[in-house]
CSV table of C-alpha atoms in Angstrom, one decimal:
chain,number,residue,atom,x,y,z
A,24,MET,CA,125.7,80.8,85.7
A,25,GLU,CA,122.8,81.9,83.9
A,26,MET,CA,121.6,85.6,84.0
A,27,ALA,CA,118.6,84.5,86.0
A,28,ASP,CA,120.7,83.2,88.7
A,29,LYS,CA,123.1,86.4,88.6
A,30,GLN,CA,119.6,88.7,89.1
A,31,ALA,CA,118.3,86.4,91.7
A,32,LEU,CA,122.0,86.6,93.5
A,33,HIS,CA,121.8,90.2,93.1
A,34,LEU,CA,118.2,90.7,94.5
A,35,ILE,CA,119.0,88.7,97.4
A,36,GLN,CA,122.0,90.8,98.1
A,37,SER,CA,120.1,94.2,97.9
A,38,MET,CA,117.7,93.1,100.1
A,39,ASN,CA,120.1,91.5,102.5
A,40,GLU,CA,121.7,95.2,102.8
A,41,LYS,CA,118.5,96.9,103.1
A,42,ALA,CA,117.4,94.8,106.2
A,43,SER,CA,118.6,95.2,109.5
A,44,VAL,CA,119.4,91.5,109.4
A,45,PRO,CA,119.8,88.9,106.6
A,46,LEU,CA,116.3,87.5,105.5
A,47,VAL,CA,118.2,84.8,103.2
A,48,GLU,CA,121.6,83.1,104.0
A,49,LYS,CA,123.6,81.4,101.5
A,50,ILE,CA,124.6,77.5,102.1
A,51,ILE,CA,127.5,75.7,100.7
A,52,ASP,CA,127.4,72.0,101.0
A,53,GLY,CA,131.3,71.6,101.6
A,54,GLU,CA,131.1,67.7,102.8
A,55,GLU,CA,129.1,66.4,99.8
A,56,GLY,CA,130.2,68.8,97.2
A,57,GLU,CA,126.5,69.3,95.9
A,58,GLY,CA,126.7,72.7,95.3
A,59,GLU,CA,125.0,76.0,96.9
A,60,GLY,CA,121.6,77.0,97.9
A,61,ALA,CA,120.1,79.4,99.9
A,62,ILE,CA,117.7,79.3,103.1
A,63,LEU,CA,115.3,81.7,104.3
A,64,THR,CA,116.1,83.0,107.8
A,65,SER,CA,113.5,83.6,110.3
A,66,GLU,CA,113.3,86.8,110.0
A,67,GLY,CA,112.9,86.4,106.2
A,68,GLU,CA,110.0,84.3,107.2
A,69,ASN,CA,108.5,86.8,109.4
A,70,MET,CA,109.2,89.4,106.7
A,71,ILE,CA,106.9,87.3,104.2
A,72,LYS,CA,104.2,86.9,106.8
A,73,LEU,CA,103.8,90.6,107.3
A,74,PHE,CA,104.0,91.2,103.6
A,75,GLU,CA,101.3,88.7,102.9
A,76,GLY,CA,99.2,90.6,105.7
A,77,LEU,CA,99.7,93.7,104.2
A,78,GLU,CA,98.7,92.4,100.7
A,79,LYS,CA,95.4,90.7,102.2
A,80,GLU,CA,94.6,94.4,103.9
A,81,ILE,CA,95.1,96.1,100.5
A,82,GLN,CA,93.1,93.6,98.5
A,83,GLU,CA,90.5,94.0,101.0
A,84,PHE,CA,90.7,97.7,101.1
A,85,LEU,CA,90.3,97.7,97.0
A,86,ASP,CA,87.2,95.5,97.0
A,87,ASN,CA,85.3,97.6,99.6
A,88,LYS,CA,86.3,100.9,97.6
A,89,SER,CA,85.1,99.0,94.6
A,90,ALA,CA,81.9,97.8,96.1
A,91,MET,CA,81.1,101.4,97.4
A,92,LEU,CA,82.0,102.6,93.8
A,93,LYS,CA,79.8,99.7,92.2
A,94,ILE,CA,82.7,98.9,90.0
């Protein structure tokens, strides 16, 4: 396993521990033996939408303040 994979797994585990419900679920393809992966839960999808909305609000705020300051 590469370092990037280990870091990603650590971040996913940390995120899931901090959330009230899992945001990402690990999947293992046992029948085909094709390996492991991860899937975003519906709560994870909701969190992404909330984050994107917050990000948009912050950018609009910054744009408005910049316009006021004529930056």
